[in-house]
Coordinates of C-alpha atoms and ligand atoms in Angstrom, one line a residue:
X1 CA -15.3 8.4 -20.1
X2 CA -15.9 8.0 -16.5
X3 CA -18.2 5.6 -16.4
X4 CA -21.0 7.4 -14.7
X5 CA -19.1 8.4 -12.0
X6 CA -18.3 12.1 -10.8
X7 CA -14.1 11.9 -10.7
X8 CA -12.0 9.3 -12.1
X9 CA -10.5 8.6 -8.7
X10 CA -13.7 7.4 -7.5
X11 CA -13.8 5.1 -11.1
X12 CA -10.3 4.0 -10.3
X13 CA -11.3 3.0 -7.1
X14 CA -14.0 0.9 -8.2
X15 CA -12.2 -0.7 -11.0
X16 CA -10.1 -2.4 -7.9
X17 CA -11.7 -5.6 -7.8
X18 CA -11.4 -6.0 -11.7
X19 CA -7.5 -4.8 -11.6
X20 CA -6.6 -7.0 -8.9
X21 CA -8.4 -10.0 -11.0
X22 CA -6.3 -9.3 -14.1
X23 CA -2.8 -8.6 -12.7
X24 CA -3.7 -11.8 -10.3
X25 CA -4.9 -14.9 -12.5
X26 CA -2.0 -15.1 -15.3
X27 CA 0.1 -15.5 -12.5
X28 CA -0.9 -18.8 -10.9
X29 CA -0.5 -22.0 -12.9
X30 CA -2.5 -24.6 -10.9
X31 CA -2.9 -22.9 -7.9
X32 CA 1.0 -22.0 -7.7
X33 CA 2.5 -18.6 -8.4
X34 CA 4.2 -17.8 -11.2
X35 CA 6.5 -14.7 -11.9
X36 CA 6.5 -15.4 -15.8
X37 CA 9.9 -13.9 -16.0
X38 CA 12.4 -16.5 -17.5
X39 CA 15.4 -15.5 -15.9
X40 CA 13.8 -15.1 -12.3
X41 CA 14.0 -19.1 -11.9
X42 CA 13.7 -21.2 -8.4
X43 CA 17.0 -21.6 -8.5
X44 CA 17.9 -17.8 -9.1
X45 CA 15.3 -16.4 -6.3
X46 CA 17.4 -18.7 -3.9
X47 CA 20.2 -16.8 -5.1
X48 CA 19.0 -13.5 -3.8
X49 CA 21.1 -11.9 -1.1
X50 CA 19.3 -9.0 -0.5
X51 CA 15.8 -7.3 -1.8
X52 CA 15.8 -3.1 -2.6
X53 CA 12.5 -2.2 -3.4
X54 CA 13.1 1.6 -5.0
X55 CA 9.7 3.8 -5.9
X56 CA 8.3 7.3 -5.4
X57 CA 5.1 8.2 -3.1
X58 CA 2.2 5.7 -3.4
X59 CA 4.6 3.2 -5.3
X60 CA 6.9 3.5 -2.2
X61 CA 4.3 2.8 0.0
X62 CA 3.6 -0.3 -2.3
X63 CA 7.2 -1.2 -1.5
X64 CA 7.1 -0.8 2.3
X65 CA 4.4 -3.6 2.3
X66 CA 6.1 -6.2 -0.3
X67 CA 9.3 -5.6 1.8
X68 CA 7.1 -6.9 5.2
X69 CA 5.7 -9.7 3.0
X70 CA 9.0 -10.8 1.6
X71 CA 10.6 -10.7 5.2
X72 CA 7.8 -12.1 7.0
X73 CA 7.1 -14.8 3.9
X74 CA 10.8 -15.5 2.8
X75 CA 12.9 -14.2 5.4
X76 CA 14.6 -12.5 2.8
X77 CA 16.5 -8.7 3.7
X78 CA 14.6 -6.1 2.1
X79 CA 14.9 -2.8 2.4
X80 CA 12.8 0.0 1.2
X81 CA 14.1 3.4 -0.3
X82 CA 12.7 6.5 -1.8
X83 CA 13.9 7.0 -5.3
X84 CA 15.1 10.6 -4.7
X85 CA 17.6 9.1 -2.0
X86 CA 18.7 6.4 -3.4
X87 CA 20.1 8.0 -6.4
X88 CA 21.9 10.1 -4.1
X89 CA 23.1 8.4 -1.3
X90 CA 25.8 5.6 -2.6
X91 CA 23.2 2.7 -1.8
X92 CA 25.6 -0.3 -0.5
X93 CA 25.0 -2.9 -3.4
X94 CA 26.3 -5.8 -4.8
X95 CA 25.6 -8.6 -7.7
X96 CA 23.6 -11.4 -5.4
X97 CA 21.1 -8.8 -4.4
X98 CA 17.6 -8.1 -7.0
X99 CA 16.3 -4.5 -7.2
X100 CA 12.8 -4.1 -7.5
X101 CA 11.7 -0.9 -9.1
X102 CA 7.6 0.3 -8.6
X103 CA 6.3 2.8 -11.1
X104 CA 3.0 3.2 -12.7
X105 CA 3.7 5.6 -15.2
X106 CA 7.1 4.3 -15.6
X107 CA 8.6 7.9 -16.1
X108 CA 9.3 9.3 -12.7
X109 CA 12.9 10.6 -13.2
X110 CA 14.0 9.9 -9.9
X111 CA 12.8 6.3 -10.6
X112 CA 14.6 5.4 -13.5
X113 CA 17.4 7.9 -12.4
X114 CA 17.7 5.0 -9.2
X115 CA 17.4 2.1 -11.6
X116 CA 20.4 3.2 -13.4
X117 CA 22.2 4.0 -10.8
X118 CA 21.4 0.4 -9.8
X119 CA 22.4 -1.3 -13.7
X120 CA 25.2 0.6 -13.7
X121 CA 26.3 -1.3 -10.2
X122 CA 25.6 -4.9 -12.1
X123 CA 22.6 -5.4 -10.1
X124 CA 19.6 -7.2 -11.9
X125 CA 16.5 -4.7 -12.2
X126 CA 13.3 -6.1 -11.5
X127 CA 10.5 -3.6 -12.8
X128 CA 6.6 -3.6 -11.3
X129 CA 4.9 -1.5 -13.9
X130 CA 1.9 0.0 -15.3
X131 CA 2.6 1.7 -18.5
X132 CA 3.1 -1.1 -21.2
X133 CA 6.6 0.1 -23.1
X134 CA 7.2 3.0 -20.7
X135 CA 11.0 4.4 -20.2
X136 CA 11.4 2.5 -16.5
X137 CA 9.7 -0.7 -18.9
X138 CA 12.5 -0.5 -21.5
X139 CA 15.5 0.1 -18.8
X140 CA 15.0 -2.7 -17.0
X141 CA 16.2 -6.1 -17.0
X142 CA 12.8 -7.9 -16.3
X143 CA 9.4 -6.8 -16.1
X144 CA 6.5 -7.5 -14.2
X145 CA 3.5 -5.4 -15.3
X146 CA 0.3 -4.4 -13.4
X147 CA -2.7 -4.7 -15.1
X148 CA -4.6 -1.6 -13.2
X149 CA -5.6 -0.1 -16.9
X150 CA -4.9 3.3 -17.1
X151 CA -5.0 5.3 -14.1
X152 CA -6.1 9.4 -15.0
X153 CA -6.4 11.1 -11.5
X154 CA -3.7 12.1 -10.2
X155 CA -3.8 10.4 -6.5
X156 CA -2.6 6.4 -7.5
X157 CA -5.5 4.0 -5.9
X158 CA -5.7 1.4 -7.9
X159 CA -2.0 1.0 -9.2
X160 CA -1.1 0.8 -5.5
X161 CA -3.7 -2.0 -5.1
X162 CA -2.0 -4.2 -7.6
X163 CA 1.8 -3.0 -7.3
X164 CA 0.8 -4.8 -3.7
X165 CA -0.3 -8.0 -5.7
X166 CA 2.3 -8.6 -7.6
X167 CA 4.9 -7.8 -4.8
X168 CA 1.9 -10.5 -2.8
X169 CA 3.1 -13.0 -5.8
X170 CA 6.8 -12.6 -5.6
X171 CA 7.3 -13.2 -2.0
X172 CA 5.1 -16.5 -2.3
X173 CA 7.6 -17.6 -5.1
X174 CA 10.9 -16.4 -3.3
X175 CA 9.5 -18.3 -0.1
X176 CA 8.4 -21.3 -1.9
X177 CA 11.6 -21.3 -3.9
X178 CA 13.9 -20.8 -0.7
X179 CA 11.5 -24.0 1.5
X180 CA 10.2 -21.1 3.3
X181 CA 6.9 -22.3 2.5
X182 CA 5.8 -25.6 1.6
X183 CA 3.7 -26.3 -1.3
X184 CA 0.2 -26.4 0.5
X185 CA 1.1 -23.3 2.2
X186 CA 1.7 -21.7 -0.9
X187 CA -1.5 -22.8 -2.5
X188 CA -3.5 -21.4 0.3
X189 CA -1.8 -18.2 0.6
X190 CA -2.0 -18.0 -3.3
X191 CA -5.9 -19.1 -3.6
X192 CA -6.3 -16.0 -0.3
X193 CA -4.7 -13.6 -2.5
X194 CA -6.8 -14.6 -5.4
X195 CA -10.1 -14.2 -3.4
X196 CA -8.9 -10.5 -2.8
X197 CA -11.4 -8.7 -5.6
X198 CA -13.9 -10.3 -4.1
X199 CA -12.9 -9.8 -0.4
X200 CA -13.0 -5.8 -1.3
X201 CA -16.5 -6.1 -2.8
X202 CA -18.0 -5.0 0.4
X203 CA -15.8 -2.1 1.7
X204 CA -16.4 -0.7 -1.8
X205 CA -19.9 -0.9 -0.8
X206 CA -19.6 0.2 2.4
X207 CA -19.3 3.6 0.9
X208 CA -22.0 5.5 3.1
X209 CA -20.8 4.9 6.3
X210 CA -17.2 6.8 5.3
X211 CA -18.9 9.4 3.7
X212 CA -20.7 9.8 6.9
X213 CA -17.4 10.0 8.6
X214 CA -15.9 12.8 6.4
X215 CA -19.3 14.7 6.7
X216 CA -18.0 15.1 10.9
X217 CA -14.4 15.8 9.9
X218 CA -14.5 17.8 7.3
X219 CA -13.9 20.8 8.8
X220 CA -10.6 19.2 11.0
X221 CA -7.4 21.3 10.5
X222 CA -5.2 17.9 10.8
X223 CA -6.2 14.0 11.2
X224 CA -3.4 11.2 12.4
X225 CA -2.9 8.4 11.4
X226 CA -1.4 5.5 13.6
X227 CA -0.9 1.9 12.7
X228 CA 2.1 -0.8 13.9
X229 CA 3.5 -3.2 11.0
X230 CA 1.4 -3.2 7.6
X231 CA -0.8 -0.7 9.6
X232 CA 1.9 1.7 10.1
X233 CA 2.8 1.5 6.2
X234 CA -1.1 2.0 5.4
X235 CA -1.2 5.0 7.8
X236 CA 1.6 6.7 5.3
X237 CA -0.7 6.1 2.4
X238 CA -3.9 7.1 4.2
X239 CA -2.3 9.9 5.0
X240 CA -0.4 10.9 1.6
X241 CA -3.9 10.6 0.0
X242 CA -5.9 12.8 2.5
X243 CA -3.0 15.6 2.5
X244 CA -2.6 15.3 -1.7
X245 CA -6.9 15.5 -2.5
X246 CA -8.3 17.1 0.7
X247 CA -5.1 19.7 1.4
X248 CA -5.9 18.7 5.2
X249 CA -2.6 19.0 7.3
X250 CA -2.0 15.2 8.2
X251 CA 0.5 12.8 9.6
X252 CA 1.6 9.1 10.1
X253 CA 3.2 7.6 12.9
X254 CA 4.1 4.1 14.2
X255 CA 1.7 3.7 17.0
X256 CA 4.7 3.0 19.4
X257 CA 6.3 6.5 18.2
X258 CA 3.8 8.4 19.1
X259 CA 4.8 8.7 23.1
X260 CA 8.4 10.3 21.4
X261 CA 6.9 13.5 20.8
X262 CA 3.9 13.5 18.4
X263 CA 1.5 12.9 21.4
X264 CA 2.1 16.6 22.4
X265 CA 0.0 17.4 19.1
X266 CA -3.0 15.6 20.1
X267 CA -5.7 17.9 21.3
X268 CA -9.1 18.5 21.9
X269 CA -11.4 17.1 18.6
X270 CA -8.6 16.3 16.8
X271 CA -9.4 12.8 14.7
X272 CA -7.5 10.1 15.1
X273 CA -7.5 7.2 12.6
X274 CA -5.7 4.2 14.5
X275 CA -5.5 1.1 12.3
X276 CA -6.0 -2.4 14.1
X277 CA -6.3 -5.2 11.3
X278 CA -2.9 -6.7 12.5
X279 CA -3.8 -9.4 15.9
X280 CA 0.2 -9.8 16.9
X281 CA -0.2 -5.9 17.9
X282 CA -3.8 -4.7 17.9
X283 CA -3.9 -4.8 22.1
X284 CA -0.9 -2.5 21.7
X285 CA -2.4 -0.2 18.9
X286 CA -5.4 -0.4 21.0
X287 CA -3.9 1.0 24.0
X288 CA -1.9 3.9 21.5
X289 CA -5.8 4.7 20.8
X290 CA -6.6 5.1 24.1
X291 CA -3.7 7.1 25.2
X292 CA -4.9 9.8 22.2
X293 CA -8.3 9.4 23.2
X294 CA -7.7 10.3 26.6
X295 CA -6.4 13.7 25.1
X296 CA -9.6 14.9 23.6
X297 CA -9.1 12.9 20.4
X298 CA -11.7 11.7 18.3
X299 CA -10.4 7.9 17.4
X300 CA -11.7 5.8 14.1
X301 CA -10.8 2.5 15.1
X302 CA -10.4 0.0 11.7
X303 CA -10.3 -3.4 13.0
X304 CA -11.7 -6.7 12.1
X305 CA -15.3 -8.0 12.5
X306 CA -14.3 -10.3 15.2
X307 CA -12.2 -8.4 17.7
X308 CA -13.7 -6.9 21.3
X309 CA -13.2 -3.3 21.6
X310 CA -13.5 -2.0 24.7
X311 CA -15.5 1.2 26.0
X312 CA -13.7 4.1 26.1
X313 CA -11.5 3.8 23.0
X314 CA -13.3 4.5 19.7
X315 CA -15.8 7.2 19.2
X316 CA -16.2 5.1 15.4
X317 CA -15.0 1.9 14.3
X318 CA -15.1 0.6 10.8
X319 CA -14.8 -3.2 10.7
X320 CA -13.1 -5.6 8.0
X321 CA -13.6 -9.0 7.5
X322 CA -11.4 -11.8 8.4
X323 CA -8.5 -11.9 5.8
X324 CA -5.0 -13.6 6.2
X325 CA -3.0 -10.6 8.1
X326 CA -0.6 -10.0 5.6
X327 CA -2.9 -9.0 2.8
X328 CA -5.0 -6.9 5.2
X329 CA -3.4 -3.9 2.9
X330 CA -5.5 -4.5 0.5
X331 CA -8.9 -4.8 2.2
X332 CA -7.8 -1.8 4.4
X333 CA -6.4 0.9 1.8
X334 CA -10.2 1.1 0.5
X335 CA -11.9 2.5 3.3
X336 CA -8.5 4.7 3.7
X337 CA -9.2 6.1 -0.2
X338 CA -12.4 6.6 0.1
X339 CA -12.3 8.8 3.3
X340 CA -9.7 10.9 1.4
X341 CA -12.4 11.3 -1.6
X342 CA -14.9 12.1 0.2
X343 CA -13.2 14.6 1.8
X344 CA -11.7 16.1 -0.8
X345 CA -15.1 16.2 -2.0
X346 CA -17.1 17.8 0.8
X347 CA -14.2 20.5 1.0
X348 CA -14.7 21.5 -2.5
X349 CA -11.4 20.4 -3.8
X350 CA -10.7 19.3 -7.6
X351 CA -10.1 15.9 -7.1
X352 CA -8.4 14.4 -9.8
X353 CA -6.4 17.1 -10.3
X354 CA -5.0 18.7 -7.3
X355 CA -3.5 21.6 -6.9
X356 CA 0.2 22.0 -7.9
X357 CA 0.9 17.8 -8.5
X358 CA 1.1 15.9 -12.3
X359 CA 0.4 12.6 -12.4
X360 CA 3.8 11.7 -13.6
X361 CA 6.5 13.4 -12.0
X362 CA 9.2 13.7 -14.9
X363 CA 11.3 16.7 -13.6
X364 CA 13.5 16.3 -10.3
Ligands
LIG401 O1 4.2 6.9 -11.7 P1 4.8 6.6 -10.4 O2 4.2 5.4 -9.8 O3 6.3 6.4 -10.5 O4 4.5 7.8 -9.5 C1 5.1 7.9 -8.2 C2 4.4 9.0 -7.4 O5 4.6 10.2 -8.0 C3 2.9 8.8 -7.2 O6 2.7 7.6 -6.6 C4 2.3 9.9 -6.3 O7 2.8 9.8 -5.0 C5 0.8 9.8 -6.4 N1 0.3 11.0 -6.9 C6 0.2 9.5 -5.0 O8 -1.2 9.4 -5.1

């Protein structure tokens, strides 16, 4: 049932390229994107006032980067909340806006507590799910599902990768729709997003090399991660897998935070993963490297294939291929899963169950 491979999360990582491929292709009609979801017309998505994009964990984390593409794509509002506070917190609402709700198991109480809450407002539910028929499935008023297949262990990898994809798809509709972008722009950006399987082909393959890494960290009572835009929201999930398989103490910070207090944490030896796929920002992450490094740290640079790196900065650097920034995500949050298998592996942990998590979380 595994495939041949030790864990499922190590299956479910590999089965990326094919996920992405099926939750991709029935969505673009002759090279445009297409939500398939009657009621979400042109004319409706130029409607939208505002975007909430309401999940739990990984599938938050899947939000935080469809609210940057919808922003940067559409120039739409969008604003990210965990389900939990949501439900709680008497979310400022009203009829124009379009409430996206992430889930892959589609029964996280606090998710479908949130979407509820959001119905009951007379706000239209948009739901990006995994589980075909699942209770967040049912409740909502449209439905956009990923095709990931089912996902066993407990840490989400490749449901994240496509909950990203689909968001990818909806914010080249809403722009399209809303003359954001024009119709070649949209073509492109859709035929990028389609090359993604294959674009992750090789970091899948680049397994060694971040085994290797772990192998010199494994030992590390805490790791950072620090990242600026997408980056920043890929440090959050770097980090939530490392701490949920591995159990080592880790943390994410905007780059530009980390001068607010954090810094004071950075000792002698202690890693440093500083992500720099993003070029509006990578001289300033690059200088946040430094600044650790000159602190003892040990920094992992990710970056692109192309970009200069200067002595002094990274003690490793793992390089990406040129991709369209704003689906970097997807070509970095392998590398980033990987390390936290490995790991988690090395340190003896079981990784597709880990200690005191389910894989759906159906209690508050
Ligand atoms: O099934 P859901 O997507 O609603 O689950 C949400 C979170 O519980 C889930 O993503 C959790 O954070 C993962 N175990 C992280 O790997």
């Amino acid at each position: 049932e595994k495939g041949g491979y030790p864990h499922f999360m190590l299956k479910e990582i590999n089965e990326q390229p094919a996920a992405i491929t099926a939750t991709v292709s029935p969505r673009v009609e002759d090279g445009m994107p297409v939500l398939r979801v009657p009621e979400l017309t042109d004319e409706a998505l130029r409607k939208i006032g505002r975007v909430h994009l309401v999940a739990c964990g990984t599938a938050m984390h899947a939000g935080m980067v469809g609210k940057a593409a919808i922003e940067a794509l559409a120039r739409v509002p969008a604003e990210v909340d965990i389900a939990s506070e949501f439900r709680y917190r008497d979310p400022i609402l009203s009829p124009e806006d379009l409430v996206i709700i992430i889930s892959q198991s589609g029964e996280t109480s606090d998710t479908l507590a949130a979407l509820k809450l959001a119905k009951s407002r007379g706000v239209p539910v948009l739901a990006i799910v995994n589980v075909v028929g699942s209770s967040i499935a049912r409740a909502a008023d449209y439905v956009m599902y990923t095709y990931a297949g089912p996902e066993i262990a407990v840490a989400s990898t490749k449901a994240y990768m496509v909950q990203m994809c689909v968001l990818y798809l909806f914010a080249l509709r809403l722009a399209y729709a809303r003359g954001r972008l024009t119709e070649a722009e949209t073509r492109r950006y859709t035929a990028r997003l389609q090359d993604a399987a294959e674009i992750i082909k090789p970091r899948l393959a680049d397994c060694e090399y971040i085994k290797y890494l772990a192998s010199l960290f494994m030992n590390t009572q805490s790791c950072f991660f620090i990242g600026r835009g997408f980056d920043y929201s890929l440090s959050l999930e770097g980090s939530l897998k490392l701490k949920e398989i591995s159990y080592v103490h880790s943390d994410a910070y905007a780059a530009g935070e980390l001068k607010h207090g954090t810094i004071s944490l950075v000792t002698d030896g202690v890693p440093v993963i500083a992500l720099a796929t993003q070029k509006s920002v990578y001289e300033k992450t690059l200088s946040n490297a430094k600044e650790t490094k000159s602190r003892g740290a040990k920094v992992i640079l990710f970056t692109t294939k192309d970009t200069v790196v200067p002595e002094g900065i990274a003690d490793y650097i793992v390089r990406l291929d040129e991709y369209e920034d704003i689906f970097m995500p997807l070509q970095l949050i392998v590398p980033l899963q990987l390390f936290a298998y490995y790991m988690a592996v090395l340190r003896g942990c079981d990784v597709d169950k880990p200690r005191n998590l389910a894989k759906s979380v159906t209690v508050e």
